[in-house]
PDB file of C-alpha atoms in Angstrom:
ATOM      1  CA  MET A  20      91.493  70.363 135.839  1.00 43.00           C
ATOM      2  CA  ASN A  21      88.926  70.557 132.880  1.00 48.00           C
ATOM      3  CA  LEU A  22      90.826  72.339 130.213  1.00 48.00           C
ATOM      4  CA  LEU A  23      88.006  71.996 127.540  1.00 48.00           C
ATOM      5  CA  PRO A  24      86.563  75.500 128.187  1.00 46.00           C
ATOM      6  CA  LEU A  25      90.019  77.063 127.705  1.00 44.00           C
ATOM      7  CA  PHE A  26      90.740  75.137 124.486  1.00 47.00           C
ATOM      8  CA  ALA A  27      87.208  75.954 123.139  1.00 43.00           C
ATOM      9  CA  ALA A  28      87.755  79.615 123.847  1.00 42.00           C
ATOM     10  CA  LEU A  29      91.108  79.627 121.990  1.00 44.00           C
ATOM     11  CA  LEU A  30      89.724  77.807 118.944  1.00 51.00           C
ATOM     12  CA  LEU A  31      86.779  80.161 118.712  1.00 52.00           C
ATOM     13  CA  GLY A  32      88.838  83.289 119.327  1.00 49.00           C
ATOM     14  CA  LEU A  33      86.820  84.049 122.484  1.00 47.00           C
ATOM     15  CA  PRO A  34      88.194  85.426 125.750  1.00 45.00           C
ATOM     16  CA  ALA A  35      89.444  82.742 128.017  1.00 41.00           C
ATOM     17  CA  PRO A  36      87.091  82.061 131.009  1.00 43.00           C
ATOM     18  CA  LEU A  37      88.130  83.883 134.205  1.00 43.00           C
ATOM     19  CA  ARG A  38      89.678  81.640 136.896  1.00 57.00           C
ATOM     20  CA  ALA A  39      87.736  82.474 140.093  1.00 74.00           C
ATOM     21  CA  GLU A  40      90.040  83.854 142.832  1.00 93.00           C
ATOM     22  CA  GLU A  41      88.565  83.359 146.373  1.00 96.00           C
ATOM     23  CA  VAL A  42      89.319  86.136 148.832  1.00 97.00           C
ATOM     24  CA  ILE A  43      88.684  85.293 152.508  1.00 96.00           C
ATOM     25  CA  LEU A  44      86.981  88.107 154.460  1.00 97.00           C
ATOM     26  CA  THR A  45      87.208  87.887 158.237  1.00 96.00           C
ATOM     27  CA  GLY A  46      86.095  89.916 161.265  1.00 96.00           C
ATOM     28  CA  PRO A  47      84.811  89.796 164.839  1.00 94.00           C
ATOM     29  CA  PRO A  48      81.232  90.477 166.035  1.00 92.00           C
ATOM     30  CA  ILE A  49      81.323  94.259 165.757  1.00 93.00           C
ATOM     31  CA  TRP A  50      79.580  96.793 163.453  1.00 94.00           C
ATOM     32  CA  ASP A  51      82.794  97.213 161.381  1.00 96.00           C
ATOM     33  CA  SER A  52      82.587  93.585 160.167  1.00 96.00           C
ATOM     34  CA  ALA A  53      79.095  94.114 158.653  1.00 96.00           C
ATOM     35  CA  PRO A  54      80.400  95.588 155.310  1.00 97.00           C
ATOM     36  CA  LEU A  55      82.662  92.488 154.882  1.00 98.00           C
ATOM     37  CA  ILE A  56      79.599  90.275 155.224  1.00 98.00           C
ATOM     38  CA  ALA A  57      77.646  92.433 152.820  1.00 97.00           C
ATOM     39  CA  LEU A  58      80.463  91.907 150.271  1.00 97.00           C
ATOM     40  CA  ALA A  59      80.250  88.204 150.662  1.00 97.00           C
ATOM     41  CA  ALA A  60      76.477  88.207 150.258  1.00 97.00           C
ATOM     42  CA  GLN A  61      76.594  90.513 147.207  1.00 96.00           C
ATOM     43  CA  GLN A  62      79.649  89.292 145.276  1.00 97.00           C
ATOM     44  CA  PRO A  63      80.142  92.521 143.431  1.00 97.00           C
ATOM     45  CA  LEU A  64      83.351  91.282 141.689  1.00 97.00           C
ATOM     46  CA  ALA A  65      82.172  87.960 140.372  1.00 97.00           C
ATOM     47  CA  ALA A  66      82.367  89.195 136.845  1.00 96.00           C
ATOM     48  CA  ASP A  67      86.056  90.013 137.483  1.00 96.00           C
ATOM     49  CA  GLY A  68      86.807  86.471 138.666  1.00 96.00           C
ATOM     50  CA  ILE A  69      86.856  87.602 142.325  1.00 97.00           C
ATOM     51  CA  THR A  70      84.675  85.754 144.961  1.00 97.00           C
ATOM     52  CA  PHE A  71      84.306  86.636 148.592  1.00 98.00           C
ATOM     53  CA  THR A  72      83.819  84.230 151.516  1.00 97.00           C
ATOM     54  CA  PHE A  73      83.255  85.542 155.030  1.00 97.00           C
ATOM     55  CA  ARG A  74      84.648  83.753 158.018  1.00 95.00           C
ATOM     56  CA  PRO A  75      84.192  85.071 161.587  1.00 95.00           C
ATOM     57  CA  TRP A  76      87.021  85.256 164.106  1.00 92.00           C
ATOM     58  CA  THR A  77      86.594  85.503 167.793  1.00 84.00           C
ATOM     59  CA  ASN A  78      90.138  85.580 169.062  1.00 87.00           C
ATOM     60  CA  PRO A  79      93.335  87.308 167.982  1.00 85.00           C
ATOM     61  CA  GLU A  80      95.018  83.867 167.249  1.00 87.00           C
ATOM     62  CA  THR A  81      92.427  82.985 164.686  1.00 88.00           C
ATOM     63  CA  LEU A  82      93.066  86.368 163.009  1.00 88.00           C
ATOM     64  CA  ARG A  83      96.803  85.892 162.838  1.00 87.00           C
ATOM     65  CA  LYS A  84      96.400  82.404 161.360  1.00 88.00           C
ATOM     66  CA  GLU A  85      94.167  83.787 158.592  1.00 89.00           C
ATOM     67  CA  LEU A  86      96.709  86.522 157.787  1.00 88.00           C
ATOM     68  CA  ALA A  87      99.593  83.935 157.739  1.00 87.00           C
ATOM     69  CA  SER A  88      97.683  81.329 155.749  1.00 88.00           C
ATOM     70  CA  GLY A  89      99.129  82.301 152.292  1.00 88.00           C
ATOM     71  CA  ARG A  90      95.619  82.815 150.881  1.00 92.00           C
ATOM     72  CA  PRO A  91      94.248  86.214 149.777  1.00 95.00           C
ATOM     73  CA  VAL A  92      92.697  87.632 152.903  1.00 96.00           C
ATOM     74  CA  VAL A  93      91.048  90.913 153.967  1.00 97.00           C
ATOM     75  CA  ALA A  94      90.655  91.074 157.780  1.00 96.00           C
ATOM     76  CA  MET A  95      88.979  93.586 160.170  1.00 96.00           C
ATOM     77  CA  ALA A  96      91.435  93.822 163.017  1.00 94.00           C
ATOM     78  CA  PRO A  97      91.544  95.924 166.174  1.00 93.00           C
ATOM     79  CA  VAL A  98      93.157  99.208 165.174  1.00 96.00           C
ATOM     80  CA  LEU A  99      96.026  98.847 167.644  1.00 95.00           C
ATOM     81  CA  MET A 100      96.869  95.365 166.233  1.00 93.00           C
ATOM     82  CA  ALA A 101      97.863  96.849 162.827  1.00 93.00           C
ATOM     83  CA  PRO A 102     101.110  98.584 164.039  1.00 94.00           C
ATOM     84  CA  LEU A 103     101.795  95.745 166.376  1.00 91.00           C
ATOM     85  CA  LEU A 104     101.814  93.250 163.525  1.00 89.00           C
ATOM     86  CA  GLN A 105     104.146  95.486 161.617  1.00 86.00           C
ATOM     87  CA  ALA A 106     106.477  95.886 164.546  1.00 87.00           C
ATOM     88  CA  ARG A 107     106.718  92.091 164.876  1.00 85.00           C
ATOM     89  CA  GLY A 108     107.438  91.650 161.169  1.00 82.00           C
ATOM     90  CA  MET A 109     104.150  89.930 160.375  1.00 81.00           C
ATOM     91  CA  LYS A 110     102.421  90.497 156.967  1.00 76.00           C
ATOM     92  CA  GLY A 111      99.455  92.688 156.690  1.00 85.00           C
ATOM     93  CA  ASP A 112      98.965  95.724 154.411  1.00 93.00           C
ATOM     94  CA  LEU A 113      96.754  98.505 155.751  1.00 95.00           C
ATOM     95  CA  LEU A 114      93.873  99.154 153.324  1.00 96.00           C
ATOM     96  CA  ALA A 115      91.654 101.409 155.572  1.00 97.00           C
ATOM     97  CA  ALA A 116      90.595 102.276 159.102  1.00 97.00           C
ATOM     98  CA  SER A 117      86.993 102.045 160.313  1.00 96.00           C
ATOM     99  CA  VAL A 118      85.520 104.882 162.444  1.00 96.00           C
ATOM    100  CA  THR A 119      82.366 104.506 164.446  1.00 94.00           C
ATOM    101  CA  GLY A 120      80.516 106.886 166.651  1.00 93.00           C
ATOM    102  CA  GLY A 121      77.736 105.977 169.083  1.00 93.00           C
ATOM    103  CA  ASN A 122      79.408 102.589 169.608  1.00 94.00           C
ATOM    104  CA  LEU A 123      81.271 102.921 172.965  1.00 95.00           C
ATOM    105  CA  TRP A 124      79.348 104.371 175.985  1.00 96.00           C
ATOM    106  CA  LEU A 125      79.709 105.308 179.621  1.00 97.00           C
ATOM    107  CA  ILE A 126      76.501 103.822 181.138  1.00 97.00           C
ATOM    108  CA  GLY A 127      75.294 104.705 184.573  1.00 97.00           C
ATOM    109  CA  ARG A 128      72.754 106.732 186.671  1.00 95.00           C
ATOM    110  CA  GLY A 129      72.737 110.489 186.683  1.00 91.00           C
ATOM    111  CA  SER A 130      73.115 113.401 184.286  1.00 92.00           C
ATOM    112  CA  ASP A 131      75.083 113.757 181.099  1.00 93.00           C
ATOM    113  CA  LEU A 132      78.850 113.839 181.435  1.00 91.00           C
ATOM    114  CA  ASP A 133      80.311 116.905 179.663  1.00 83.00           C
ATOM    115  CA  GLY A 134      84.061 116.433 180.585  1.00 84.00           C
ATOM    116  CA  PRO A 135      86.623 114.459 182.506  1.00 85.00           C
ATOM    117  CA  GLU A 136      86.162 116.542 185.674  1.00 87.00           C
ATOM    118  CA  ALA A 137      82.651 114.975 185.960  1.00 89.00           C
ATOM    119  CA  LEU A 138      84.319 111.519 186.346  1.00 90.00           C
ATOM    120  CA  SER A 139      86.479 112.521 189.342  1.00 90.00           C
ATOM    121  CA  GLY A 140      86.391 109.903 192.032  1.00 92.00           C
ATOM    122  CA  LEU A 141      84.027 107.505 190.244  1.00 94.00           C
ATOM    123  CA  LYS A 142      84.351 103.820 190.075  1.00 95.00           C
ATOM    124  CA  ILE A 143      84.297 102.763 186.374  1.00 96.00           C
ATOM    125  CA  THR A 144      84.211  99.214 185.128  1.00 96.00           C
ATOM    126  CA  VAL A 145      86.553  98.543 182.123  1.00 95.00           C
ATOM    127  CA  PRO A 146      86.877  95.102 180.492  1.00 92.00           C
ATOM    128  CA  PHE A 147      90.648  94.855 180.092  1.00 92.00           C
ATOM    129  CA  GLU A 148      93.628  96.971 181.263  1.00 93.00           C
ATOM    130  CA  GLY A 149      95.729  98.213 178.374  1.00 92.00           C
ATOM    131  CA  ASN A 150      93.190  97.660 175.631  1.00 92.00           C
ATOM    132  CA  LEU A 151      91.837 100.353 173.457  1.00 93.00           C
ATOM    133  CA  PRO A 152      88.765 101.464 175.546  1.00 93.00           C
ATOM    134  CA  ASP A 153      90.951 101.555 178.686  1.00 95.00           C
ATOM    135  CA  LEU A 154      93.616 103.597 176.907  1.00 96.00           C
ATOM    136  CA  MET A 155      91.056 106.046 175.426  1.00 95.00           C
ATOM    137  CA  LEU A 156      89.520 106.585 178.833  1.00 94.00           C
ATOM    138  CA  ARG A 157      92.934 107.152 180.474  1.00 94.00           C
ATOM    139  CA  ARG A 158      93.698 109.721 177.849  1.00 95.00           C
ATOM    140  CA  ILE A 159      90.322 111.471 178.310  1.00 94.00           C
ATOM    141  CA  LEU A 160      90.821 111.625 182.029  1.00 93.00           C
ATOM    142  CA  GLY A 161      94.387 112.677 182.011  1.00 90.00           C
ATOM    143  CA  THR A 162      95.349 113.569 185.689  1.00 88.00           C
ATOM    144  CA  THR A 163      91.704 113.281 186.863  1.00 89.00           C
ATOM    145  CA  ALA A 164      91.412 110.830 189.838  1.00 89.00           C
ATOM    146  CA  TRP A 165      89.231 107.841 189.121  1.00 91.00           C
ATOM    147  CA  GLN A 166      88.965 104.187 190.181  1.00 92.00           C
ATOM    148  CA  PRO A 167      89.216 101.580 187.371  1.00 93.00           C
ATOM    149  CA  LEU A 168      87.649  98.250 187.931  1.00 95.00           C
ATOM    150  CA  TYR A 169      88.988  95.819 185.483  1.00 96.00           C
ATOM    151  CA  THR A 170      86.541  93.000 184.943  1.00 95.00           C
ATOM    152  CA  GLY A 171      87.935  90.833 182.117  1.00 93.00           C
ATOM    153  CA  ALA A 172      84.751  90.951 179.994  1.00 91.00           C
ATOM    154  CA  TYR A 173      81.965  93.353 179.013  1.00 91.00           C
ATOM    155  CA  PRO A 174      79.297  91.109 180.521  1.00 92.00           C
ATOM    156  CA  ALA A 175      81.090  91.209 183.909  1.00 95.00           C
ATOM    157  CA  SER A 176      81.374  95.000 183.616  1.00 95.00           C
ATOM    158  CA  MET A 177      77.601  95.181 182.994  1.00 95.00           C
ATOM    159  CA  GLN A 178      76.853  92.895 185.959  1.00 95.00           C
ATOM    160  CA  MET A 179      78.938  94.924 188.363  1.00 96.00           C
ATOM    161  CA  LEU A 180      77.089  98.030 187.290  1.00 96.00           C
ATOM    162  CA  LEU A 181      73.693  96.449 187.642  1.00 96.00           C
ATOM    163  CA  ALA A 182      74.814  95.132 191.182  1.00 95.00           C
ATOM    164  CA  GLY A 183      75.637  98.642 192.300  1.00 94.00           C
ATOM    165  CA  LYS A 184      79.290  98.033 192.671  1.00 96.00           C
ATOM    166  CA  ALA A 185      80.316 100.638 190.115  1.00 96.00           C
ATOM    167  CA  ASP A 186      79.322 104.171 189.264  1.00 96.00           C
ATOM    168  CA  LEU A 187      79.831 103.763 185.507  1.00 96.00           C
ATOM    169  CA  ALA A 188      80.495 100.940 183.008  1.00 97.00           C
ATOM    170  CA  LEU A 189      82.346 101.473 179.851  1.00 96.00           C
ATOM    171  CA  LEU A 190      80.334  99.305 177.448  1.00 95.00           C
ATOM    172  CA  ALA A 191      80.414  98.805 173.696  1.00 93.00           C
ATOM    173  CA  GLU A 192      77.301  97.868 171.632  1.00 92.00           C
ATOM    174  CA  PRO A 193      75.286  95.716 171.851  1.00 91.00           C
ATOM    175  CA  MET A 194      76.222  95.372 175.581  1.00 92.00           C
ATOM    176  CA  ALA A 195      75.430  99.031 176.262  1.00 94.00           C
ATOM    177  CA  SER A 196      71.899  98.569 175.055  1.00 93.00           C
ATOM    178  CA  ALA A 197      71.562  95.350 176.973  1.00 93.00           C
ATOM    179  CA  ALA A 198      72.370  97.074 180.143  1.00 95.00           C
ATOM    180  CA  LEU A 199      69.688  99.735 179.557  1.00 95.00           C
ATOM    181  CA  ALA A 200      67.154  97.089 178.916  1.00 94.00           C
ATOM    182  CA  ALA A 201      68.102  95.200 182.056  1.00 94.00           C
ATOM    183  CA  ASP A 202      67.702  98.326 184.315  1.00 96.00           C
ATOM    184  CA  PRO A 203      65.480 101.267 183.235  1.00 94.00           C
ATOM    185  CA  THR A 204      67.198 103.512 185.777  1.00 96.00           C
ATOM    186  CA  LEU A 205      70.440 103.395 183.820  1.00 97.00           C
ATOM    187  CA  ARG A 206      71.121 105.746 180.899  1.00 96.00           C
ATOM    188  CA  ARG A 207      73.737 106.697 178.359  1.00 96.00           C
ATOM    189  CA  ARG A 208      75.770 109.405 180.232  1.00 95.00           C
ATOM    190  CA  SER A 209      78.166 109.888 177.467  1.00 95.00           C
ATOM    191  CA  ASP A 210      79.374 108.546 174.088  1.00 94.00           C
ATOM    192  CA  LEU A 211      83.148 108.211 174.482  1.00 94.00           C
ATOM    193  CA  CYS A 212      83.610 109.949 171.098  1.00 94.00           C
ATOM    194  CA  PRO A 213      82.846 113.548 172.231  1.00 93.00           C
ATOM    195  CA  LEU A 214      84.843 113.170 175.410  1.00 94.00           C
ATOM    196  CA  TRP A 215      87.840 112.008 173.315  1.00 94.00           C
ATOM    197  CA  GLN A 216      87.414 114.925 170.991  1.00 94.00           C
ATOM    198  CA  LYS A 217      87.296 117.414 173.804  1.00 92.00           C
ATOM    199  CA  ALA A 218      90.394 115.910 175.409  1.00 92.00           C
ATOM    200  CA  THR A 219      92.489 115.639 172.172  1.00 94.00           C
ATOM    201  CA  GLY A 220      91.049 118.389 169.790  1.00 94.00           C
ATOM    202  CA  ALA A 221      90.292 115.678 167.236  1.00 94.00           C
ATOM    203  CA  THR A 222      87.490 116.654 164.907  1.00 91.00           C
ATOM    204  CA  ALA A 223      86.335 112.956 164.357  1.00 89.00           C
ATOM    205  CA  CYS A 224      85.738 110.009 166.401  1.00 94.00           C
ATOM    206  CA  PRO A 225      88.687 107.626 167.019  1.00 95.00           C
ATOM    207  CA  PRO A 226      89.181 104.743 164.686  1.00 96.00           C
ATOM    208  CA  GLY A 227      88.376 101.319 166.245  1.00 94.00           C
ATOM    209  CA  GLY A 228      89.164  98.908 163.400  1.00 95.00           C
ATOM    210  CA  ALA A 229      91.864  98.423 160.673  1.00 96.00           C
ATOM    211  CA  LEU A 230      91.280  96.577 157.354  1.00 96.00           C
ATOM    212  CA  LEU A 231      94.358  94.468 156.701  1.00 96.00           C
ATOM    213  CA  ALA A 232      95.123  92.612 153.509  1.00 95.00           C
ATOM    214  CA  SER A 233      97.532  89.851 152.639  1.00 91.00           C
ATOM    215  CA  PRO A 234     100.289  91.066 150.335  1.00 87.00           C
ATOM    216  CA  ASP A 235      99.228  88.788 147.405  1.00 86.00           C
ATOM    217  CA  LEU A 236      95.633  90.260 147.458  1.00 92.00           C
ATOM    218  CA  PRO A 237      94.459  90.277 143.830  1.00 90.00           C
ATOM    219  CA  ALA A 238      92.854  93.341 142.136  1.00 92.00           C
ATOM    220  CA  ARG A 239      93.132  95.295 145.394  1.00 92.00           C
ATOM    221  CA  GLY A 240      92.099  98.511 143.798  1.00 93.00           C
ATOM    222  CA  LYS A 241      88.821  97.015 142.750  1.00 95.00           C
ATOM    223  CA  ILE A 242      88.404  95.332 146.154  1.00 96.00           C
ATOM    224  CA  VAL A 243      89.051  98.591 148.007  1.00 95.00           C
ATOM    225  CA  THR A 244      86.387 100.312 145.838  1.00 96.00           C
ATOM    226  CA  ALA A 245      83.980  97.499 146.518  1.00 97.00           C
ATOM    227  CA  LEU A 246      84.712  97.839 150.283  1.00 96.00           C
ATOM    228  CA  GLU A 247      84.019 101.594 150.250  1.00 96.00           C
ATOM    229  CA  THR A 248      80.694 101.001 148.544  1.00 97.00           C
ATOM    230  CA  ALA A 249      79.614  98.206 150.906  1.00 97.00           C
ATOM    231  CA  HIS A 250      80.704 100.384 153.988  1.00 96.00           C
ATOM    232  CA  SER A 251      78.846 103.434 152.660  1.00 96.00           C
ATOM    233  CA  ASP A 252      75.567 101.274 152.034  1.00 95.00           C
ATOM    234  CA  VAL A 253      75.745  99.680 155.484  1.00 95.00           C
ATOM    235  CA  ALA A 254      76.441 103.090 157.155  1.00 94.00           C
ATOM    236  CA  ALA A 255      73.471 104.617 155.472  1.00 93.00           C
ATOM    237  CA  THR A 256      71.077 102.245 157.290  1.00 86.00           C
ATOM    238  CA  PRO A 257      73.120 101.138 160.376  1.00 76.00           C
ATOM    239  CA  GLY A 258      70.412  98.894 161.612  1.00 78.00           C
ATOM    240  CA  GLN A 259      70.977  96.347 158.861  1.00 88.00           C
ATOM    241  CA  ALA A 260      74.421  95.632 160.400  1.00 92.00           C
ATOM    242  CA  HIS A 261      72.730  93.503 163.071  1.00 92.00           C
ATOM    243  CA  ALA A 262      71.002  91.275 160.503  1.00 91.00           C
ATOM    244  CA  LEU A 263      74.308  90.756 158.652  1.00 94.00           C
ATOM    245  CA  LEU A 264      76.187  89.989 161.846  1.00 94.00           C
ATOM    246  CA  ALA A 265      73.608  87.731 163.468  1.00 92.00           C
ATOM    247  CA  GLY A 266      73.879  85.281 160.542  1.00 93.00           C
ATOM    248  CA  PHE A 267      77.525  84.539 161.653  1.00 94.00           C
ATOM    249  CA  PHE A 268      77.540  85.365 165.341  1.00 93.00           C
ATOM    250  CA  PRO A 269      74.625  83.507 167.171  1.00 89.00           C
ATOM    251  CA  GLU A 270      75.238  85.403 170.335  1.00 86.00           C
ATOM    252  CA  LEU A 271      73.900  88.530 168.627  1.00 87.00           C
ATOM    253  CA  SER A 272      70.560  86.920 167.872  1.00 80.00           C
ATOM    254  CA  THR A 273      69.289  87.565 171.290  1.00 78.00           C
ATOM    255  CA  GLY A 274      69.376  90.749 173.342  1.00 76.00           C
ATOM    256  CA  PRO A 275      68.591  94.238 172.052  1.00 81.00           C
ATOM    257  CA  GLY A 276      68.945  93.251 168.447  1.00 78.00           C
ATOM    258  CA  ALA A 277      69.048  95.900 165.600  1.00 80.00           C
ATOM    259  CA  SER A 278      68.268  98.802 167.969  1.00 85.00           C
ATOM    260  CA  ALA A 279      71.813  98.445 169.476  1.00 86.00           C
ATOM    261  CA  PHE A 280      73.438  99.308 166.173  1.00 88.00           C
ATOM    262  CA  ALA A 281      70.829 101.769 164.886  1.00 87.00           C
ATOM    263  CA  GLY A 282      72.465 104.764 166.527  1.00 88.00           C
ATOM    264  CA  ILE A 283      75.937 104.090 165.123  1.00 93.00           C
ATOM    265  CA  THR A 284      77.515 106.480 162.567  1.00 93.00           C
ATOM    266  CA  ALA A 285      80.354 105.110 160.523  1.00 94.00           C
ATOM    267  CA  SER A 286      82.999 106.288 158.072  1.00 95.00           C
ATOM    268  CA  LEU A 287      85.992 104.741 156.336  1.00 96.00           C
ATOM    269  CA  LEU A 288      89.540 106.123 156.171  1.00 97.00           C
ATOM    270  CA  VAL A 289      91.029 104.760 152.996  1.00 96.00           C
ATOM    271  CA  MET A 290      94.840 104.659 153.066  1.00 95.00           C
ATOM    272  CA  PRO A 291      96.925 106.603 152.324  1.00 95.00           C
ATOM    273  CA  ALA A 292      94.757 109.444 151.258  1.00 94.00           C
ATOM    274  CA  ASP A 293      92.869 109.591 154.611  1.00 95.00           C
ATOM    275  CA  ALA A 294      95.863 108.764 156.859  1.00 96.00           C
ATOM    276  CA  ALA A 295      96.019 111.898 158.799  1.00 95.00           C
ATOM    277  CA  PRO A 296      93.383 111.081 161.375  1.00 96.00           C
ATOM    278  CA  LEU A 297      94.774 107.702 162.001  1.00 97.00           C
ATOM    279  CA  ARG A 298      98.289 109.038 162.356  1.00 96.00           C
ATOM    280  CA  ALA A 299      97.157 111.603 164.816  1.00 96.00           C
ATOM    281  CA  PHE A 300      95.228 108.796 166.734  1.00 97.00           C
ATOM    282  CA  TYR A 301      98.346 106.619 167.010  1.00 97.00           C
ATOM    283  CA  GLY A 302     100.266 109.624 168.181  1.00 96.00           C
ATOM    284  CA  GLU A 303      97.958 110.033 171.130  1.00 96.00           C
ATOM    285  CA  ILE A 304      98.160 106.360 172.021  1.00 97.00           C
ATOM    286  CA  PHE A 305     101.993 106.325 171.638  1.00 97.00           C
ATOM    287  CA  ASP A 306     102.340 109.306 174.046  1.00 96.00           C
ATOM    288  CA  LEU A 307     100.315 107.311 176.654  1.00 94.00           C
ATOM    289  CA  ALA A 308     101.385 103.850 176.116  1.00 96.00           C
ATOM    290  CA  PRO A 309     104.153 103.167 173.291  1.00 96.00           C
ATOM    291  CA  GLN A 310     104.061  99.467 173.864  1.00 95.00           C
ATOM    292  CA  ALA A 311     100.352  99.358 172.773  1.00 95.00           C
ATOM    293  CA  ILE A 312     101.448 100.038 169.176  1.00 95.00           C
ATOM    294  CA  GLY A 313     104.709  98.140 169.206  1.00 93.00           C
ATOM    295  CA  GLY A 314     107.001 100.690 170.765  1.00 94.00           C
ATOM    296  CA  THR A 315     107.378 103.033 167.728  1.00 93.00           C
ATOM    297  CA  LEU A 316     105.228 105.234 165.673  1.00 95.00           C
ATOM    298  CA  PRO A 317     104.412 103.768 162.205  1.00 93.00           C
ATOM    299  CA  GLY A 318     106.275 105.375 159.346  1.00 92.00           C
ATOM    300  CA  PRO A 319     105.096 106.500 155.983  1.00 93.00           C
ATOM    301  CA  GLU A 320     105.413 102.986 154.532  1.00 92.00           C
ATOM    302  CA  PHE A 321     102.852 101.735 156.985  1.00 93.00           C
ATOM    303  CA  TYR A 322     100.056 103.987 155.609  1.00 95.00           C
ATOM    304  CA  ALA A 323     101.190 103.396 151.973  1.00 92.00           C
ATOM    305  CA  SER A 324     101.425  99.549 152.271  1.00 86.00           C
ATOM    306  CA  GLY A 325      97.894  99.057 151.062  1.00 80.00           C
ATOM    307  CA  ILE A 326      98.000 101.593 148.213  1.00 75.00           C
ATOM    308  CA  ARG A 327      95.767 100.559 145.279  1.00 60.00           C
ATOM    309  CA  LYS A 328      97.457  98.438 142.667  1.00 52.00           C
TER     310      LYS A 328
END
């Protein structure tokens, strides 16, 4: 290590040079990761000795390895994974939850869907049984009879709809926009958010992502403030999320492009001040499928674990 700058600073009575601390930012190819990429591009805390590097993850195992690496990490994780990690004793302080509207759609042919009764008897393709979109749809439908078709992937769900083997497909962006481009007779029959609100009485869209931090995250108060600013900036012009994401996820460079993200509205629930909507959301999921969040409702320490320090 070159100690000359430090010795020179001491001899001249100057502040010692800051030792740069690298923070790894990681997320999947969804809108919620775009603010993390913006932070890495802008480096707003460089003067404080904090640098950001974004690394994409495409499977949960990669995410778990990053959180267990011992390095300072901030990760965008599926919102259901946050309490699961806690229940399994894995490290991951909750900083915030990400909420997006206009991101998850029921695509099909016909008129707008104004309630669960309109879905009675329909065949609906869903990527995975037991994941968040499936649980949300099951909560919305309640006792309404419907026919889930589990496909294992969003592209397969879209293909079944295009082939006429399903009445509706539950698709996230950008796959929802890709389906509309592939068949002009299809339309957005409902954003899942208003159906969720009608079924649960919630006033906001359900959270989809959780920002988790390693316990040794430096200057977390400043980092959370920078995250809030980046999230607000990207949310103000949602179309720019595509450009940020496409630089790390080549699969997003084709297809509908920026238009798929332009209609998304987004907000950030910073913990613990904004915990109430997230707590209510977990309560809805717990009543439906306790195992999806680790078999128990998170306690107060879960929401306070990421408090600014």
